[in-house]
């Protein structure tokens, strides 16, 4: 097939949700539709590892598994879908955020009983940085949940995105009857107990069809009334606004009951964009360009000491990967021949020797690749928009053997370059402070420092609530600020001046007092 046709078929997306909203269950059903598994419920033993914090065996198992589930590629209808995993439970980390910089669309999953939850708000903020188009699936309609219209209101209010219901639920809980599709004017009926397989569904055309009354009884009239209200109060689907990240098409269903997930998947392949152009410092790169370009958004270390390799995950931005391709790592100027990249078309692993713009490939790497690295067929290029995110959790490192301070610095600098953690060195003392967005990141760093750098460390609490990278229009203003805020300033692993705020209130005050200073929540790598 022509590479351009392959590229146009790609739909690369990730799921954003709060833990327990149903991401894993939906992933299982998506793979069922992609024909990758015969029976849902076989994706991963999530229970085994998901609350692990200090059980290393469990963690290694979980990490080992998650290399292969980091990306799931499957064909659906005429499209080739790439689903990128966004670690969500104990393994929530900066990787989760950065993965969202490598997709062209996102699926937001909301628990219909809980509405908009805190993690979803944060992940939406990250999607906003690139105006990523968002589809929404409102899950768990097989339970007694909140009024759907109320949930839509909450999404619009809290997340500041217009909702365009594509389907509307009929009943809920034990009385969940199915959904009405506003665009197709058909009702799709739900049958419980069919969650493990693809169901043969019954569809009724037309809202005024008497068959609808026969099938759902008095719910039919309720639905008709409700829809009048819904049509008046919500937005109509508009492709342009969706692509601009301003409006989200909304689907209702139950992932557990495997109902409605396919409606969302149909919407995804029909409306979500193919691989998008990508900004580099030098120019904009179009996905259809024949030459290969890509960037690294995540590095995953194998926790097993016997297999100390790391895998760098690269999003292909243009062109095609072919086994044996010679690529230039733009940061170092080095050429490398790539013969054993991992590709992720489940089930056909051995046949996949090529990959296209929109796809993710995994490169084996022994510490030479960093997050944010750009690879090309020779052109000097640096993709932008792969940031560090302000950490939300902080620890002070306590070194067990003070003579190992040099190794500690070396290890932490490298681990920070890989994106495993962020490191800060306060101006006023010799402390070493780590920053992360998920607690497991600290455990991973302690484990890797011990096994890869021979440094044993513990952590202490530290009075830091949040961090901001600071900038000013000129050096003089920055110097003045440096003198005034000295006690709260640090240098990060890459040499940037950072304000470590003891409280959020303190940060607001600093921002008010110093309008000449920019306090940035992200920093380009
Ligand atoms: P997550 O990856 O977003 O954290 O969520 P996950 O899919 O693991 O789902 C969290 C819990 O919600 C699971 O129950 C799952 O079975 C349940 N769930 C997901 N979708 C639906 C749905 O549509 N309806 C209902 N009623 N429940 C749903 P659990 O008891 O925590 O785990 P398990 O024992 O079922 O695996």
XYZ file of C-alpha atoms and ligand atoms in Angstrom:
561
model
C 0.000 0.000 0.000
C 1.086 3.554 -0.710
C 2.673 5.024 2.464
C 0.384 8.054 2.242
C -2.668 5.796 2.412
C -1.152 4.057 5.428
C -0.578 7.404 7.159
C -4.110 8.627 6.461
C -5.486 5.470 8.099
C -3.714 6.135 11.414
C -5.690 7.223 14.459
C -3.370 7.719 17.431
C -5.038 8.406 20.752
C -4.872 7.923 24.522
C -7.450 7.611 27.274
C -7.738 10.272 29.957
C -9.689 9.375 33.077
C -9.642 9.254 36.847
C -8.656 5.863 38.351
C -11.561 3.388 38.368
C -13.635 5.204 35.754
C -13.182 2.188 33.461
C -10.080 2.780 31.313
C -8.846 -0.819 31.571
C -12.274 -2.246 30.866
C -12.703 -0.033 27.819
C -9.250 -0.955 26.555
C -10.245 -4.612 26.737
C -13.381 -3.978 24.735
C -11.508 -1.909 22.160
C -9.121 -4.798 21.612
C -12.093 -7.080 21.258
C -13.377 -4.880 18.431
C -9.877 -4.743 16.986
C -9.926 -8.547 16.934
C -6.857 -8.727 19.104
C -8.337 -10.843 21.834
C -11.080 -13.400 21.607
C -12.560 -12.832 25.025
C -12.480 -9.590 26.931
C -10.937 -9.854 30.372
C -7.522 -11.040 29.271
C -5.564 -7.842 28.789
C -3.579 -7.723 31.980
C -3.680 -8.760 35.563
C -4.143 -5.193 36.678
C -5.253 -6.235 40.140
C -1.907 -7.843 40.837
C 0.214 -4.750 40.433
C -1.941 -1.758 40.652
C -1.565 -0.874 44.289
C 2.017 -2.032 44.570
C 4.272 0.587 46.053
C 7.062 -1.275 47.738
C 6.667 -4.826 46.523
C 9.461 -4.963 43.988
C 8.625 -8.313 42.495
C 5.138 -7.086 41.773
C 6.444 -3.883 40.397
C 8.864 -5.586 38.042
C 6.096 -7.811 36.861
C 3.856 -4.841 36.300
C 6.589 -2.851 34.537
C 7.567 -5.860 32.428
C 4.011 -6.291 31.286
C 3.455 -2.654 30.696
C 6.245 -2.390 28.115
C 4.106 -4.515 25.843
C 0.867 -2.815 26.787
C 2.340 0.682 26.478
C 1.044 0.850 22.934
C -1.715 -1.232 21.413
C -2.183 -1.162 17.688
C -5.194 -2.703 16.010
C -7.115 -2.394 12.774
C -10.718 -1.228 12.974
C -12.879 -0.752 9.894
C -10.697 1.071 7.384
C -8.437 2.575 10.088
C -5.323 1.514 11.966
C -5.752 2.550 15.573
C -2.861 3.229 17.982
C -3.915 3.372 21.622
C -1.193 4.699 23.933
C -1.386 3.659 27.552
C -1.584 6.425 30.129
C -0.509 4.934 33.493
C -3.183 5.824 35.987
C -3.064 4.107 39.367
C 0.047 3.837 41.509
C 2.144 4.094 38.347
C 0.785 7.546 37.469
C 3.786 9.663 36.505
C 5.046 12.405 34.268
C 4.973 9.787 31.487
C 1.202 9.953 31.670
C 1.315 13.650 30.854
C 3.994 13.350 28.202
C 2.177 10.538 26.417
C -0.549 13.082 25.733
C 1.937 15.130 23.708
C 2.352 12.172 21.330
C -1.296 11.628 20.337
C -3.627 13.266 17.839
C -6.795 12.751 19.899
C -7.906 11.656 23.362
C -10.824 9.736 24.771
C -12.120 11.070 28.075
C -13.833 8.425 30.192
C -16.161 9.665 32.922
C -17.818 7.560 35.609
C -21.459 8.614 35.328
C -21.958 8.312 39.080
C -18.945 10.447 39.948
C -18.839 13.012 37.172
C -15.718 15.062 36.564
C -12.927 13.980 38.913
C -9.647 15.589 39.847
C -7.240 13.554 37.692
C -9.373 14.128 34.620
C -9.242 17.882 35.174
C -5.463 17.767 35.297
C -5.172 15.568 32.191
C -7.536 17.846 30.297
C -5.243 20.763 31.091
C -2.421 18.855 29.449
C -4.561 18.150 26.357
C -5.353 21.851 26.180
C -1.689 22.693 25.643
C -2.080 21.348 22.103
C -5.871 21.749 21.696
C -6.135 17.985 21.256
C -9.558 16.858 20.021
C -11.415 14.973 22.768
C -14.125 12.325 22.534
C -16.090 11.547 25.683
C -17.474 8.243 26.933
C -19.780 8.385 29.937
C -19.490 4.988 31.562
C -21.360 2.698 33.970
C -24.919 3.402 32.827
C -25.750 -0.107 34.035
C -25.595 1.381 37.536
C -27.770 3.958 39.211
C -25.867 7.031 38.262
C -26.389 10.784 38.120
C -28.803 12.380 35.660
C -26.980 12.455 32.322
C -27.869 16.087 31.679
C -26.324 17.030 35.011
C -23.107 15.225 34.091
C -22.935 17.108 30.774
C -23.447 20.408 32.604
C -20.625 19.554 34.935
C -18.282 18.710 32.036
C -19.088 22.028 30.354
C -18.689 24.018 33.583
C -15.590 22.424 34.998
C -13.708 21.450 31.865
C -14.808 24.371 29.718
C -15.572 22.277 26.677
C -18.861 22.174 24.769
C -20.679 18.831 24.897
C -22.405 17.447 21.811
C -24.261 14.274 22.748
C -24.061 11.783 19.881
C -25.948 9.142 21.811
C -28.425 9.552 24.665
C -29.113 6.884 27.287
C -32.533 5.355 27.852
C -32.927 4.545 31.540
C -30.079 3.501 33.816
C -29.106 0.826 36.303
C -31.318 -2.242 36.108
C -33.571 -0.328 33.719
C -30.860 0.635 31.273
C -32.452 -0.028 27.885
C -29.941 1.282 25.408
C -29.072 4.520 23.643
C -30.623 6.705 20.990
C -28.197 8.002 18.359
C -29.040 11.637 17.653
C -27.103 11.750 14.397
C -28.420 8.530 12.896
C -31.898 8.740 14.404
C -31.734 5.119 15.582
C -32.148 3.435 18.926
C -29.734 0.664 19.821
C -31.057 -1.718 22.448
C -28.950 -3.031 25.304
C -28.899 -6.595 26.501
C -27.234 -7.270 29.828
C -24.874 -10.165 30.432
C -23.124 -9.866 27.062
C -20.051 -7.984 28.206
C -17.482 -10.569 27.172
C -18.259 -10.645 23.461
C -19.362 -8.534 20.538
C -23.134 -8.458 20.656
C -25.629 -8.768 17.887
C -27.550 -5.551 18.479
C -31.090 -4.649 17.674
C -31.623 -1.234 16.125
C -34.865 0.689 15.736
C -34.958 3.398 13.112
C -36.794 6.637 13.918
C -37.803 8.232 17.210
C -41.525 7.960 16.479
C -41.374 4.327 15.464
C -44.009 2.332 17.478
C -41.454 -0.476 17.695
C -39.584 1.766 20.121
C -42.638 1.940 22.402
C -43.033 -1.811 22.163
C -39.376 -2.349 23.056
C -38.877 0.103 25.938
C -42.435 0.894 27.095
C -42.942 4.193 28.860
C -39.259 5.058 28.503
C -40.003 5.906 24.845
C -42.101 8.941 25.730
C -39.653 9.995 28.409
C -36.889 9.811 25.824
C -38.832 11.963 23.337
C -39.422 14.636 25.954
C -35.879 14.472 27.193
C -34.448 14.835 23.724
C -36.306 18.059 23.158
C -34.692 19.414 26.253
C -31.280 18.010 25.343
C -31.385 19.417 21.819
C -32.242 22.826 23.228
C -29.685 22.805 26.016
C -26.641 21.185 24.431
C -24.544 21.657 21.310
C -24.845 19.996 17.945
C -21.882 18.011 16.778
C -19.554 20.203 14.722
C -16.460 18.626 13.189
C -14.461 21.844 13.012
C -15.042 22.684 16.660
C -14.189 19.115 17.640
C -10.919 19.269 15.691
C -10.112 22.592 17.376
C -10.549 20.994 20.819
C -13.532 23.207 21.640
C -16.342 20.649 21.491
C -16.512 17.015 22.490
C -18.852 14.397 21.031
C -20.367 12.463 23.941
C -21.301 8.770 24.015
C -23.033 6.882 26.793
C -22.752 3.214 27.693
C -21.286 0.564 29.902
C -17.800 -0.713 29.270
C -18.411 -3.687 31.525
C -21.535 -4.590 29.585
C -19.654 -3.834 26.355
C -22.308 -1.456 25.201
C -21.601 1.835 23.488
C -17.838 1.384 23.211
C -18.209 0.595 19.499
C -20.257 3.770 18.945
C -17.351 5.737 20.351
C -14.842 3.782 18.260
C -16.873 4.503 15.128
C -16.752 8.196 16.035
C -13.024 7.996 16.629
C -12.152 6.503 13.239
C -14.590 8.784 11.436
C -13.822 12.130 13.094
C -10.484 11.999 14.908
C -7.705 13.426 12.772
C -4.983 11.431 11.024
C -1.374 12.202 12.070
C -1.093 15.955 12.425
C 1.708 18.313 11.397
C 4.234 18.833 14.144
C 6.226 21.915 15.099
C 10.012 21.831 15.234
C 12.239 24.785 16.059
C 13.296 24.948 12.416
C 9.955 24.393 10.656
C 6.618 22.561 10.688
C 6.879 18.922 9.645
C 3.963 17.412 7.770
C 3.072 13.764 8.354
C 2.952 13.147 4.600
C 6.612 14.033 4.061
C 8.488 11.027 2.650
C 11.484 11.247 4.997
C 11.320 9.752 8.464
C 11.178 12.036 11.511
C 10.159 11.255 15.095
C 10.664 12.188 18.736
C 11.037 10.306 22.002
C 8.298 10.958 24.575
C 8.924 8.219 27.104
C 11.713 5.990 28.330
C 10.911 2.857 30.195
C 13.525 1.036 32.195
C 13.330 -2.663 32.732
C 13.368 -3.150 36.472
C 14.789 -6.647 36.190
C 18.550 -6.396 36.958
C 19.227 -9.263 34.531
C 17.776 -7.275 31.654
C 18.999 -3.799 32.294
C 17.840 -2.418 28.971
C 15.635 0.576 28.474
C 13.110 1.137 25.776
C 12.686 4.591 24.254
C 9.218 5.156 22.829
C 9.241 7.251 19.698
C 6.305 8.819 17.939
C 6.849 8.826 14.178
C 5.941 12.282 12.864
C 6.545 11.770 9.156
C 7.599 9.113 6.696
C 8.149 5.463 7.317
C 10.285 3.222 9.541
C 11.755 0.204 7.871
C 13.903 -2.383 9.559
C 17.556 -1.396 9.174
C 16.856 2.314 8.627
C 19.759 4.679 9.393
C 18.653 7.496 11.689
C 20.395 10.568 13.015
C 19.957 11.456 16.685
C 19.840 15.224 16.270
C 20.977 16.201 19.791
C 24.278 14.319 19.492
C 24.612 14.273 15.707
C 25.235 10.521 15.856
C 23.907 8.106 13.260
C 22.471 4.769 14.279
C 21.157 1.859 12.309
C 17.900 0.613 13.794
C 17.397 -3.074 13.194
C 15.314 -4.184 16.128
C 12.717 -1.529 16.888
C 9.651 -2.838 18.648
C 6.405 -2.364 16.809
C 3.076 -3.009 18.401
C 0.621 -4.637 16.047
C -0.577 -7.267 18.484
C -0.809 -10.762 17.137
C 1.328 -10.120 14.073
C 4.509 -9.097 15.748
C 6.836 -11.094 13.527
C 5.453 -9.654 10.293
C 5.715 -6.022 11.168
C 8.917 -4.641 9.778
C 7.660 -1.214 8.940
C 5.769 1.561 10.680
C 4.366 4.882 9.537
C 3.748 8.422 10.720
C 1.316 8.226 13.624
C 2.784 4.928 14.854
C 4.951 4.402 17.902
C 8.127 2.351 17.794
C 10.247 1.228 20.730
C 14.035 1.568 20.497
C 16.344 -0.463 22.721
C 18.709 1.904 24.390
C 21.486 1.808 26.942
C 21.264 5.290 28.301
C 22.160 7.268 25.180
C 18.626 8.377 24.327
C 16.836 11.143 26.245
C 13.252 12.277 26.446
C 12.616 14.851 23.739
C 15.294 13.529 21.348
C 14.471 14.031 17.678
C 15.479 11.454 15.070
C 15.626 12.112 11.316
C 17.163 10.674 8.162
C 19.840 13.380 8.305
C 18.115 16.762 8.639
C 19.003 18.812 11.726
C 15.675 19.196 13.525
C 14.328 19.590 17.046
C 10.662 18.943 17.683
C 9.055 21.151 20.296
C 6.095 20.621 22.598
C 7.520 17.767 24.694
C 7.713 19.546 28.043
C 8.579 18.836 31.626
C 5.556 19.382 33.837
C 5.711 21.091 37.215
C 6.001 18.328 39.829
C 3.318 18.052 42.480
C 5.171 15.844 44.970
C 8.550 16.508 46.553
C 11.065 14.621 48.672
C 14.458 15.466 50.087
C 17.070 12.830 49.341
C 18.913 11.434 52.339
C 22.121 9.717 51.333
C 23.049 6.674 53.421
C 26.753 6.984 52.620
C 27.803 10.654 52.389
C 30.867 9.685 50.340
C 28.600 8.696 47.464
C 27.416 12.202 46.792
C 29.119 12.320 43.385
C 27.458 9.104 42.210
C 24.151 10.403 43.523
C 24.430 13.555 41.417
C 25.436 11.583 38.348
C 22.616 9.072 38.792
C 19.986 11.690 39.417
C 21.078 13.819 36.491
C 20.796 10.816 34.175
C 17.484 9.670 35.615
C 16.157 13.201 35.250
C 17.247 13.273 31.600
C 15.340 10.048 31.077
C 12.274 11.622 32.627
C 12.111 9.229 35.612
C 12.100 12.147 38.067
C 13.029 15.811 38.305
C 15.840 17.019 40.491
C 16.353 20.398 42.164
C 19.361 21.862 43.943
C 18.364 24.725 46.300
C 20.539 27.852 46.150
C 20.697 28.234 49.917
C 21.968 24.776 50.956
C 23.292 21.458 49.692
C 19.995 19.596 49.749
C 18.894 17.476 46.830
C 15.162 17.608 46.200
C 13.254 15.280 43.911
C 10.011 16.213 42.208
C 7.418 13.884 40.697
C 3.758 13.762 39.767
C 3.193 10.183 40.994
C 4.526 8.642 44.219
C 5.746 5.457 42.571
C 8.306 7.563 40.709
C 10.211 8.015 44.002
C 10.323 4.267 44.625
C 11.513 3.629 41.083
C 14.294 6.189 41.461
C 15.494 4.742 44.796
C 15.489 1.268 43.270
C 17.380 2.338 40.178
C 19.915 4.422 42.121
C 20.722 1.367 44.174
C 20.917 -1.129 41.322
C 22.346 0.987 38.528
C 24.538 3.472 40.413
C 25.290 1.679 43.676
C 23.812 4.512 45.760
C 21.460 3.837 48.634
C 19.167 6.620 49.644
C 16.068 7.316 51.672
C 13.625 10.193 51.520
C 12.540 12.869 53.919
C 9.550 15.145 53.781
C 10.272 18.604 52.496
C 8.213 21.735 52.717
C 7.501 22.272 49.031
C 4.012 22.321 47.539
C 4.707 23.139 43.927
C 7.390 24.294 41.494
C 7.532 26.898 38.720
C 10.256 27.587 36.201
C 10.995 31.286 36.303
C 11.871 33.622 33.465
C 12.068 37.366 32.961
C 12.325 39.661 29.995
C 15.907 40.549 30.892
C 18.803 39.356 32.977
C 18.649 42.366 35.344
C 15.089 41.603 36.476
C 15.955 37.974 36.946
C 18.990 38.884 39.065
C 16.873 41.172 41.246
C 14.312 38.428 41.733
C 17.065 35.955 42.488
C 18.273 38.119 45.339
C 14.767 38.666 46.759
C 13.465 35.115 46.510
C 16.806 33.426 47.162
C 15.475 31.111 49.890
C 12.888 29.572 47.591
C 14.988 29.231 44.466
C 16.663 26.132 43.076
C 18.481 25.036 39.966
C 16.932 22.038 38.233
C 18.770 19.098 36.645
C 19.129 20.955 33.357
C 20.365 24.199 34.950
C 17.117 26.198 34.945
C 16.114 28.528 37.739
C 13.065 27.176 39.582
C 10.862 28.621 42.295
C 9.919 26.004 44.912
C 6.848 27.290 46.721
C 6.147 26.076 50.280
C 2.404 26.603 49.723
C 0.044 27.529 46.908
C -0.736 30.763 48.719
C 2.936 31.589 48.786
C 3.090 31.031 45.025
C 0.129 33.351 44.402
C 1.755 36.038 46.537
C 5.059 35.697 44.700
C 3.228 35.975 41.376
C 1.433 39.107 42.563
C 4.546 40.730 43.925
C 6.631 40.009 40.867
C 4.607 40.761 37.764
C 7.886 41.101 35.852
C 8.587 37.385 36.341
C 6.954 34.542 34.419
C 6.205 31.510 36.588
C 5.923 28.635 34.089
C 4.126 25.383 34.789
C 5.915 23.575 31.983
C 9.401 23.761 30.591
C 10.433 22.678 27.108
C 12.987 19.930 27.207
P -9.534 2.027 35.460
O -8.681 1.239 34.516
O -10.026 3.313 34.878
O -8.970 2.207 36.804
O -10.908 1.238 35.689
P -11.257 -0.289 35.491
O -11.522 -0.582 34.068
O -10.264 -1.118 36.206
O -12.645 -0.292 36.242
C -12.761 0.004 37.610
C -13.893 -0.796 38.200
O -15.123 -0.384 37.568
C -13.787 -2.283 37.962
O -14.406 -2.925 39.047
C -14.640 -2.500 36.726
O -15.136 -3.793 36.611
C -15.753 -1.511 36.985
N -16.401 -1.074 35.740
C -15.842 -0.638 34.600
N -16.782 -0.327 33.692
C -17.973 -0.569 34.273
C -19.337 -0.469 33.844
O -19.644 -0.083 32.726
N -20.281 -0.820 34.748
C -19.986 -1.259 35.998
N -20.997 -1.576 36.790
N -18.730 -1.381 36.437
C -17.734 -1.044 35.587
P -13.576 -3.587 40.233
O -14.540 -4.256 41.103
O -12.658 -2.576 40.817
O -12.635 -4.577 39.505
P -12.966 -5.978 38.830
O -12.936 -6.928 39.932
O -14.306 -5.865 38.164
O -11.854 -6.102 37.853
